Coordinates of C-alpha atoms in Angstrom, one line a residue:
X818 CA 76.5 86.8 157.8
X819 CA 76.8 85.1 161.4
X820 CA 76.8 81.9 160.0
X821 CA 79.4 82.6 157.4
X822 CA 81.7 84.1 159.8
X823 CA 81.2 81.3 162.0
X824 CA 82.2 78.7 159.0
X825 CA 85.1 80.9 157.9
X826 CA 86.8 80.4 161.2
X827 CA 86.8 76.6 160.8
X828 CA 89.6 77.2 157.9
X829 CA 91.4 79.7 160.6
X830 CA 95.6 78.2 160.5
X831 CA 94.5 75.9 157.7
X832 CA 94.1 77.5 154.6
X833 CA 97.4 80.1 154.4
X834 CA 98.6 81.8 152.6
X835 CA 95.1 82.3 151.4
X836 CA 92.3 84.0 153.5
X837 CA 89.9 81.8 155.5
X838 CA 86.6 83.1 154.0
X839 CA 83.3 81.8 155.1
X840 CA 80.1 81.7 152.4
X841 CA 76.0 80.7 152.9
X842 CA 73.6 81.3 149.6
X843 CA 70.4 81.8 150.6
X844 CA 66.8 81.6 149.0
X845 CA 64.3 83.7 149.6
X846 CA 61.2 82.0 147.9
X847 CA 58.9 81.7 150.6
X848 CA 57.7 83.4 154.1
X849 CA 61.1 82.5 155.0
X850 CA 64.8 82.8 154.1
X851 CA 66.4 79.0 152.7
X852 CA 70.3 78.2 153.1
X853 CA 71.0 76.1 150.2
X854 CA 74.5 76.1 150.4
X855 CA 77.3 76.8 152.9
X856 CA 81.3 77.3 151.8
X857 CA 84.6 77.6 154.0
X858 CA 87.8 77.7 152.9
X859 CA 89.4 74.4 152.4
X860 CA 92.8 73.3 153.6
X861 CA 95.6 74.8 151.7
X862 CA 93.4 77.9 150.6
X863 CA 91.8 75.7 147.8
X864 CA 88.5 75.3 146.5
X865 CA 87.0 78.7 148.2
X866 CA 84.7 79.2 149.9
X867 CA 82.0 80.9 147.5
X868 CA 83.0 77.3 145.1
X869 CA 82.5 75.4 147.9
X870 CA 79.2 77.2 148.6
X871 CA 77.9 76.7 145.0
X872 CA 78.6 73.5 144.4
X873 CA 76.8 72.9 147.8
X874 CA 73.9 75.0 146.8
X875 CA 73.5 73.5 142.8
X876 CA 70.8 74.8 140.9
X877 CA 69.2 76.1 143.7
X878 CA 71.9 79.4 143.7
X879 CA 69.9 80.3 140.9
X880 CA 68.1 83.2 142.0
X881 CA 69.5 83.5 145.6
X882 CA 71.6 85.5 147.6
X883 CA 75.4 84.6 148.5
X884 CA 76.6 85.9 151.9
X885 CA 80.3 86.2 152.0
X886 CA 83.0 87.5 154.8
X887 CA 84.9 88.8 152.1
X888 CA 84.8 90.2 148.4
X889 CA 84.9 87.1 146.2
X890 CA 88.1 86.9 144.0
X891 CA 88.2 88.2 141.1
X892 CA 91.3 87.1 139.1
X893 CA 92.9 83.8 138.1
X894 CA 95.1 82.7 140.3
X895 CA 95.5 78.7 140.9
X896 CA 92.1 78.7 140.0
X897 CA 89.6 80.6 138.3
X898 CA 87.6 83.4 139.7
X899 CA 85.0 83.1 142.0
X900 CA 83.2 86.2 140.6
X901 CA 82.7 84.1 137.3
X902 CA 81.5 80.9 139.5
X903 CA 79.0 83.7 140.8
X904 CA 77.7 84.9 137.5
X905 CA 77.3 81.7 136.0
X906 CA 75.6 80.2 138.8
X907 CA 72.4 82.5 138.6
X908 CA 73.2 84.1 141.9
X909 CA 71.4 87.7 141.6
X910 CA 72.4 89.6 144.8
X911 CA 75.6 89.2 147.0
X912 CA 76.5 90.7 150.3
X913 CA 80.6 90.6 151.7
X914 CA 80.9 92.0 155.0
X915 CA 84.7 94.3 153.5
X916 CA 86.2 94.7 150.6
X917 CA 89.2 92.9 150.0
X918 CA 92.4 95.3 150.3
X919 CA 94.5 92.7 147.9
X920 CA 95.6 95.0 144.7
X921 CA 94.0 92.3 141.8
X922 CA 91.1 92.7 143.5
X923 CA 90.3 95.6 146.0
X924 CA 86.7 96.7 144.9
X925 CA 87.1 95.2 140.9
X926 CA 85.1 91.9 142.4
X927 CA 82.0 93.9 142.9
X928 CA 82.2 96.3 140.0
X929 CA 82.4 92.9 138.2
X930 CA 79.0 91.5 139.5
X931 CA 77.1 95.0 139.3
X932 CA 78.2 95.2 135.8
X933 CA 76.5 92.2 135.8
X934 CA 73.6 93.0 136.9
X935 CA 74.5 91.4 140.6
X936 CA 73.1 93.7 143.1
X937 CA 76.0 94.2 145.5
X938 CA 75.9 95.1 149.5
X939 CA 78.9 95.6 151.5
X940 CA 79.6 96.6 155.1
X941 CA 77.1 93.8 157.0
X942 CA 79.3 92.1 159.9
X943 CA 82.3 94.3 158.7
X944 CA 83.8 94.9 162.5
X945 CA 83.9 90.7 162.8
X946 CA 84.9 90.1 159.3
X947 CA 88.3 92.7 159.9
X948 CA 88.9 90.5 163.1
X949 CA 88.3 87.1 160.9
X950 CA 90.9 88.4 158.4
X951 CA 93.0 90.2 160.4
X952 CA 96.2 87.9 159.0
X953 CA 94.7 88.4 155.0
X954 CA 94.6 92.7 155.5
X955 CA 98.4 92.9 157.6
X956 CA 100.1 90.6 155.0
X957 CA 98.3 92.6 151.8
X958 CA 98.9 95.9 153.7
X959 CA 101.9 95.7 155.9
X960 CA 103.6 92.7 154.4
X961 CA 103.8 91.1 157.5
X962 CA 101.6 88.2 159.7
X963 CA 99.6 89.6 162.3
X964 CA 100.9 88.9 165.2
X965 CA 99.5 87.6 169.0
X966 CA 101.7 87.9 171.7
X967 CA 100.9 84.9 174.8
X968 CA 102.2 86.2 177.9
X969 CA 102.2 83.5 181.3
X970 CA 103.2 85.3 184.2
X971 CA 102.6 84.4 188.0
X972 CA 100.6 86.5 190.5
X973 CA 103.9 88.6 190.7
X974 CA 104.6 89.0 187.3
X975 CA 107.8 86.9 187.1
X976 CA 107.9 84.8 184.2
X977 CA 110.3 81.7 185.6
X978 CA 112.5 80.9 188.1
X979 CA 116.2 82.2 188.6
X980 CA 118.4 81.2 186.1
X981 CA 115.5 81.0 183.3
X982 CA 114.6 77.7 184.5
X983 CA 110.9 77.4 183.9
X984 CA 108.0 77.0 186.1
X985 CA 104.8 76.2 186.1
X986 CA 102.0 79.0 185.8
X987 CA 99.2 78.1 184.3
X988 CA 96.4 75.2 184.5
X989 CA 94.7 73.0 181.8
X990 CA 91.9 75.3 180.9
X991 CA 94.7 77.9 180.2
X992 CA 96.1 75.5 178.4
X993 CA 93.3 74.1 176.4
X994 CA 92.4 77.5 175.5
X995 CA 95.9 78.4 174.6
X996 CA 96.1 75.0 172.0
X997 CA 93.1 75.8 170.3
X998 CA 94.6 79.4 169.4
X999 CA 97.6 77.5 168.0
X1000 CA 95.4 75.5 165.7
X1001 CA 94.1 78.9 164.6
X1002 CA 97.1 80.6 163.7
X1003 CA 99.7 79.5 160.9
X1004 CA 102.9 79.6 162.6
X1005 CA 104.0 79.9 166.5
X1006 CA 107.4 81.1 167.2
X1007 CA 109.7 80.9 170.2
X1008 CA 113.4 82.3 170.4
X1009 CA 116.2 79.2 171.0
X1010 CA 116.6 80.3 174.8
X1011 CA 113.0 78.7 174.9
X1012 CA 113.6 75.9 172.6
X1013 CA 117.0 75.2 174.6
X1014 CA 115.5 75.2 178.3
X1015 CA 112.1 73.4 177.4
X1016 CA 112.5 71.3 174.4
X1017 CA 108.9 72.4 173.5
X1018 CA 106.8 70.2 170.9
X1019 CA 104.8 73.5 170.1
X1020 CA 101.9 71.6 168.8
X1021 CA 98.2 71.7 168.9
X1022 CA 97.5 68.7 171.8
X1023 CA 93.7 68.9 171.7
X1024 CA 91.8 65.8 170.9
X1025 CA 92.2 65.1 167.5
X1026 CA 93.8 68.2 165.9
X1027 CA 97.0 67.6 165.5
X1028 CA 96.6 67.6 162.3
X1029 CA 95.8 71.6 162.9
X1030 CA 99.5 72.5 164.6
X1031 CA 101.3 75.5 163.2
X1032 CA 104.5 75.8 161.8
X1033 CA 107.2 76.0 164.2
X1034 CA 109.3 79.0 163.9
X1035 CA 112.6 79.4 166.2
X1036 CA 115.0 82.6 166.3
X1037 CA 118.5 80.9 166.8
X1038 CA 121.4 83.3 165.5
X1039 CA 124.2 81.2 166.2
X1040 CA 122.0 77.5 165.3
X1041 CA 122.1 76.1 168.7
X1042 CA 119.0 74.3 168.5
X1043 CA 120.2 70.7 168.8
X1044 CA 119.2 68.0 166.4
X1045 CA 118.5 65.5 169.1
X1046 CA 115.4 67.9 170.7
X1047 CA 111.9 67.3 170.4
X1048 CA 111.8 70.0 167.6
X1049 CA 114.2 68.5 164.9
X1050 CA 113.4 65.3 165.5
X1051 CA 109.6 65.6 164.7
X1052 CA 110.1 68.3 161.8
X1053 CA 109.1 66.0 159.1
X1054 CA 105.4 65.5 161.2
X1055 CA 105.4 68.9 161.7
X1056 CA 107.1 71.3 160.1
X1057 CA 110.3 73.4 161.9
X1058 CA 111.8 76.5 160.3
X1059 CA 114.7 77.6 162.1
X1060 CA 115.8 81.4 161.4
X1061 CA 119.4 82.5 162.0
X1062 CA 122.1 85.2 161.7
X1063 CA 124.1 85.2 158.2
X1064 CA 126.9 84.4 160.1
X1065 CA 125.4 81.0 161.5
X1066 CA 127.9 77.9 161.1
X1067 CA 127.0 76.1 157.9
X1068 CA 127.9 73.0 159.4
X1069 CA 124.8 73.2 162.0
X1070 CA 122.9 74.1 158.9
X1071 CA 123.3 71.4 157.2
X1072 CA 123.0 68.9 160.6
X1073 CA 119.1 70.5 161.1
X1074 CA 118.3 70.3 157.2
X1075 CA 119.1 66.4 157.5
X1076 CA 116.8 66.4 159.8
X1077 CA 113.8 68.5 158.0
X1078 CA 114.2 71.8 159.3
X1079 CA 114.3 74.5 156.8
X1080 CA 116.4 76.9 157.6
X1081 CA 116.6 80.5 156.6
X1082 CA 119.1 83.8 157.5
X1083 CA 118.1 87.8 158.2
X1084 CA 120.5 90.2 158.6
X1085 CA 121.5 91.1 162.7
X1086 CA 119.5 93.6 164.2
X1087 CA 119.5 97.4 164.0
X1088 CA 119.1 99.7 166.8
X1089 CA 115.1 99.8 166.7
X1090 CA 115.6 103.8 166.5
X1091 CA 117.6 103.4 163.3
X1092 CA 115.1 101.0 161.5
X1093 CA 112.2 102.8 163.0
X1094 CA 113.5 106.1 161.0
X1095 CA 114.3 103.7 157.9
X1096 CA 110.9 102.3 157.9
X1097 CA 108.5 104.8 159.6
X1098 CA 107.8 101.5 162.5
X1099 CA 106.6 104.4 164.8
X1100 CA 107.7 101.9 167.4
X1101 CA 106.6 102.8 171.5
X1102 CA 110.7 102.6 172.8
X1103 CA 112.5 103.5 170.0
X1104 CA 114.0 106.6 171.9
X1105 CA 114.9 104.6 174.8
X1106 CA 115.9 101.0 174.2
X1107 CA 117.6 99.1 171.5
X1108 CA 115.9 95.7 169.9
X1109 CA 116.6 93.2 172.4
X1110 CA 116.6 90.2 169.5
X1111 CA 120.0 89.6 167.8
X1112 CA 118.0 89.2 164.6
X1113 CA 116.3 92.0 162.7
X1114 CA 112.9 91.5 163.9
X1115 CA 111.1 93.2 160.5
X1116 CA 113.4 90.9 158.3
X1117 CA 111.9 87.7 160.0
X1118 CA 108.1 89.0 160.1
X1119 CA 108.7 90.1 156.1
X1120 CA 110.2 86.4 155.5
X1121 CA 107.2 84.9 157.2
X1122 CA 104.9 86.7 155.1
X1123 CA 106.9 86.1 151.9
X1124 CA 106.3 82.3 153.1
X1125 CA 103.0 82.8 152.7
X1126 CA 102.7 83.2 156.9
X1127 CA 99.2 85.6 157.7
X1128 CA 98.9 85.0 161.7
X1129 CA 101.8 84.0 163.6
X1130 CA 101.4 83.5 167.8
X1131 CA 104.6 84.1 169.7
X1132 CA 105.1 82.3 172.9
X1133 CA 108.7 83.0 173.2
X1134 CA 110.2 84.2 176.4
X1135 CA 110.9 87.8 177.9
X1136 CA 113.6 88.1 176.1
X1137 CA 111.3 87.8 172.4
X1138 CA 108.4 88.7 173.7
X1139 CA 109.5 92.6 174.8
X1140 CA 111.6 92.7 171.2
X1141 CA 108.2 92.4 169.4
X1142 CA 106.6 94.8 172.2
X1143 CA 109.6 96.9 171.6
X1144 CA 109.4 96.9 167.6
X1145 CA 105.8 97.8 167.6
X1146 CA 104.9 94.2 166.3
X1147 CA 102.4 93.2 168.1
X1148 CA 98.5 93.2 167.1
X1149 CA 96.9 91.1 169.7
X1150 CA 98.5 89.9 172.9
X1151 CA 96.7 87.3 176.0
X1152 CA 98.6 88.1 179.4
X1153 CA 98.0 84.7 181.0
X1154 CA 98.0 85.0 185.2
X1155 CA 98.6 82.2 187.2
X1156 CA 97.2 82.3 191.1
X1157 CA 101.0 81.0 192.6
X1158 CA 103.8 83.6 193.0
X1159 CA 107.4 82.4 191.8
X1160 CA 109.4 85.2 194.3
X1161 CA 111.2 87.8 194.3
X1162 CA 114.0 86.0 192.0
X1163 CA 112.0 84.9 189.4
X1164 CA 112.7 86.5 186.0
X1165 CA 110.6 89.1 184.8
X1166 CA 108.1 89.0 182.4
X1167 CA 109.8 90.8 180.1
X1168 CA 113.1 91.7 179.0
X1169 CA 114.0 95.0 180.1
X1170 CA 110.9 96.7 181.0
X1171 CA 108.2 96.4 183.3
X1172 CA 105.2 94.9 182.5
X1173 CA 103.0 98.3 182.4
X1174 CA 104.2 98.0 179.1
X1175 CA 101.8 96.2 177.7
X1176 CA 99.6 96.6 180.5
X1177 CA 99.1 100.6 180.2
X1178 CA 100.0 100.6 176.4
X1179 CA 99.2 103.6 174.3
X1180 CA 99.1 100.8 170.9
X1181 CA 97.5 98.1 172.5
X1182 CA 93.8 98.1 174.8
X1183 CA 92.2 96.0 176.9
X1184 CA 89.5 94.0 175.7
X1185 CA 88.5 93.0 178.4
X1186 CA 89.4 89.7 181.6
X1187 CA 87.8 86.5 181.8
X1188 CA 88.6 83.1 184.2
X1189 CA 90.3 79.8 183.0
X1190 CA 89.9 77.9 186.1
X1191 CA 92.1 79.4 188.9
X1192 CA 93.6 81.4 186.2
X1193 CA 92.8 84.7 184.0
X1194 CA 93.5 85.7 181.0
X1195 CA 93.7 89.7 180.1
X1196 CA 93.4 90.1 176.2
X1197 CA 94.2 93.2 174.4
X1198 CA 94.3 94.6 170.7
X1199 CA 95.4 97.4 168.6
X1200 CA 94.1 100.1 168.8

């Protein structure tokens, strides 16, 4: 089950909106245990992994034991199910670390192969596998991506110099670290305050994956991101959705789509309070503070996932990152410290409240610090 967690996360950001699902069939003829086959999810979602695994495997399936991260499919989709690939291929015992909480299949895959006469396990690696498909269980459960928040702040907490200019925080193993995450997530989304003072290629820049870059999501209510930055003009490489206000000017619309980028509208935002008694959000600062976001946060996180979005990585500034904090949309967050302070003028961190909000939050824990070079980075989940 190691190993198949281990070959699921290759598909990690490549294989949306589908799952990235990991597989090994073993054999179990001799004094010792055989793989004959190992399956990830390929790019796009498509074959599986448990295909992928078989095919691997061929004849030699017959009378072994498939390993998989999560309960094989059971319904036709794009393609047919993998619990019929199962049956067919001889395989006589299977063990998934978790059920799969998707309605078409939620437990029917395994009453399928006991019925069978598959002798079924479940529950082996289940902690990891929850983590693996942490972006598969929000979307099915919450209709929504789940979301990491990447925080950079200096030694003092300050996020950038006065007047939102930005400064430098963090080194290159920070960064290095940083770009791989991006290859692993589907989307990465900044607000246009960040487009506008960086011009930001939000890309995966590691050796050879740029293939693996995310989609580029940017909140710009009024469509100020201009067609002549980094963003539009790469968004047929890479691609740019832009999300705005209904009330955005059609005529910068249509500029961007000439360009590549998709754009889409939400509704403006509520007061958090309001949507958080219209949608039971249960959101930390809903009594004290409104949505900082001109855009209705739970709109663009339900539009992602419509898009077929599962993990989405927000690097957007203090502004968007304390309107997710604020929402109650956040699942995972990296607080990023530089060793250099910027001063007392330097923005904060985040928009409108101190920092001990994430730090000492009653939704999100420490997991724990490690070092990046001079740098360290602080990760914390939901609890």
């Amino acid at each position: 089950m190691s190993l198949a967690l281990a070959l699921g996360r290759r598909g990690l950001g490549n294989t949306w909106p589908n799952p990235a699902v990991g597989a090994v069939i073993v054999r179990h003829d001799g004094a010792e245990p055989v793989i004959v086959g190992r399956g990830w999810t390929q790019p796009g979602g498509r074959p599986h992994a448990e295909t992928e695994a078989l095919r691997r495997a061929g004849l030699a399936a017959r009378g072994a034991t498939l390993y998989a991260t999560l309960e094989p499919c059971s319904h036709h989709g794009k393609t047919p199910p993998c619990t019929d690939a199962i049956i067919a291929a001889g395989i006589v015992r299977v063990v998934s670390a978790i059920e799969d909480p998707n309605a078409p299949v939620a437990g029917r895959g395994h009453a399928l192969l006991r019925a069978s006469g598959i002798m079924v396990d479940v529950g082996v690696g289940a902690a990891e596998a929850r983590r693996a498909h942490a972006g598969h269980i929000r979307n099915v459960c919450d209709h929504r991506p789940h979301i990491f928040l990447k925080l950079a702040v200096s030694a003092d907490g300050k996020a950038g110099l006065v007047g939102r200019k930005p400064a430098p925080i963090t080194g290159e193993a920070t960064g290095a670290i940083m770009h791989l995450e991006r290859a692993m997530n589907d989307a990465i989304l900044i607000g246009v305050g960040t487009a506008l003072a960086d011009d930001p290629q939000l890309t995966c820049r590691l050796p050879g994956m740029a293939a693996r870059s995310p989609v580029r999501v940017v909140l710009d209510t009024d469509l100020r991101l201009p067609v002549t930055g980094v963003l539009a003009r790469s968004a047929r490489e890479t691609p740019v959705w832009v999300i705005a206000g209904e009330n955005a000017p059609e005529a910068a619309e249509t500029a961007l789509m000439a360009r590549g980028v998709e754009v889409f509208r939400v509704p403006a935002a509520f007061s958090l309070s309001t949507r958080a008694q219209r949608e039971g959000a249960g959101a930390p600062y809903a009594a004290t503070r409104p949505v900082t976001s001109r855009l209705d946060l739970f709109a663009v996180v339900r539009l992602l996932a419509k898009r077929g979005i599962t993990r989405l990585i927000v690097e957007g500034g203090p502004i968007v990152a304390a309107a997710f904090l604020a929402a109650d949309l956040v699942d995972e967050a990296a607080l990023l410290r530089g060793p250099n302070p910027i001063g007392l003028d330097g923005i904060d961190a985040l928009e409108g409240m101190p920092l001990t909000a994430l730090t000492e939050s009653s939704i999100l824990s420490s997991r724990g610090i490690e070092t990046a070079g001079e740098d360290t980075i602080e990760t914390f989940e939901r609890v």
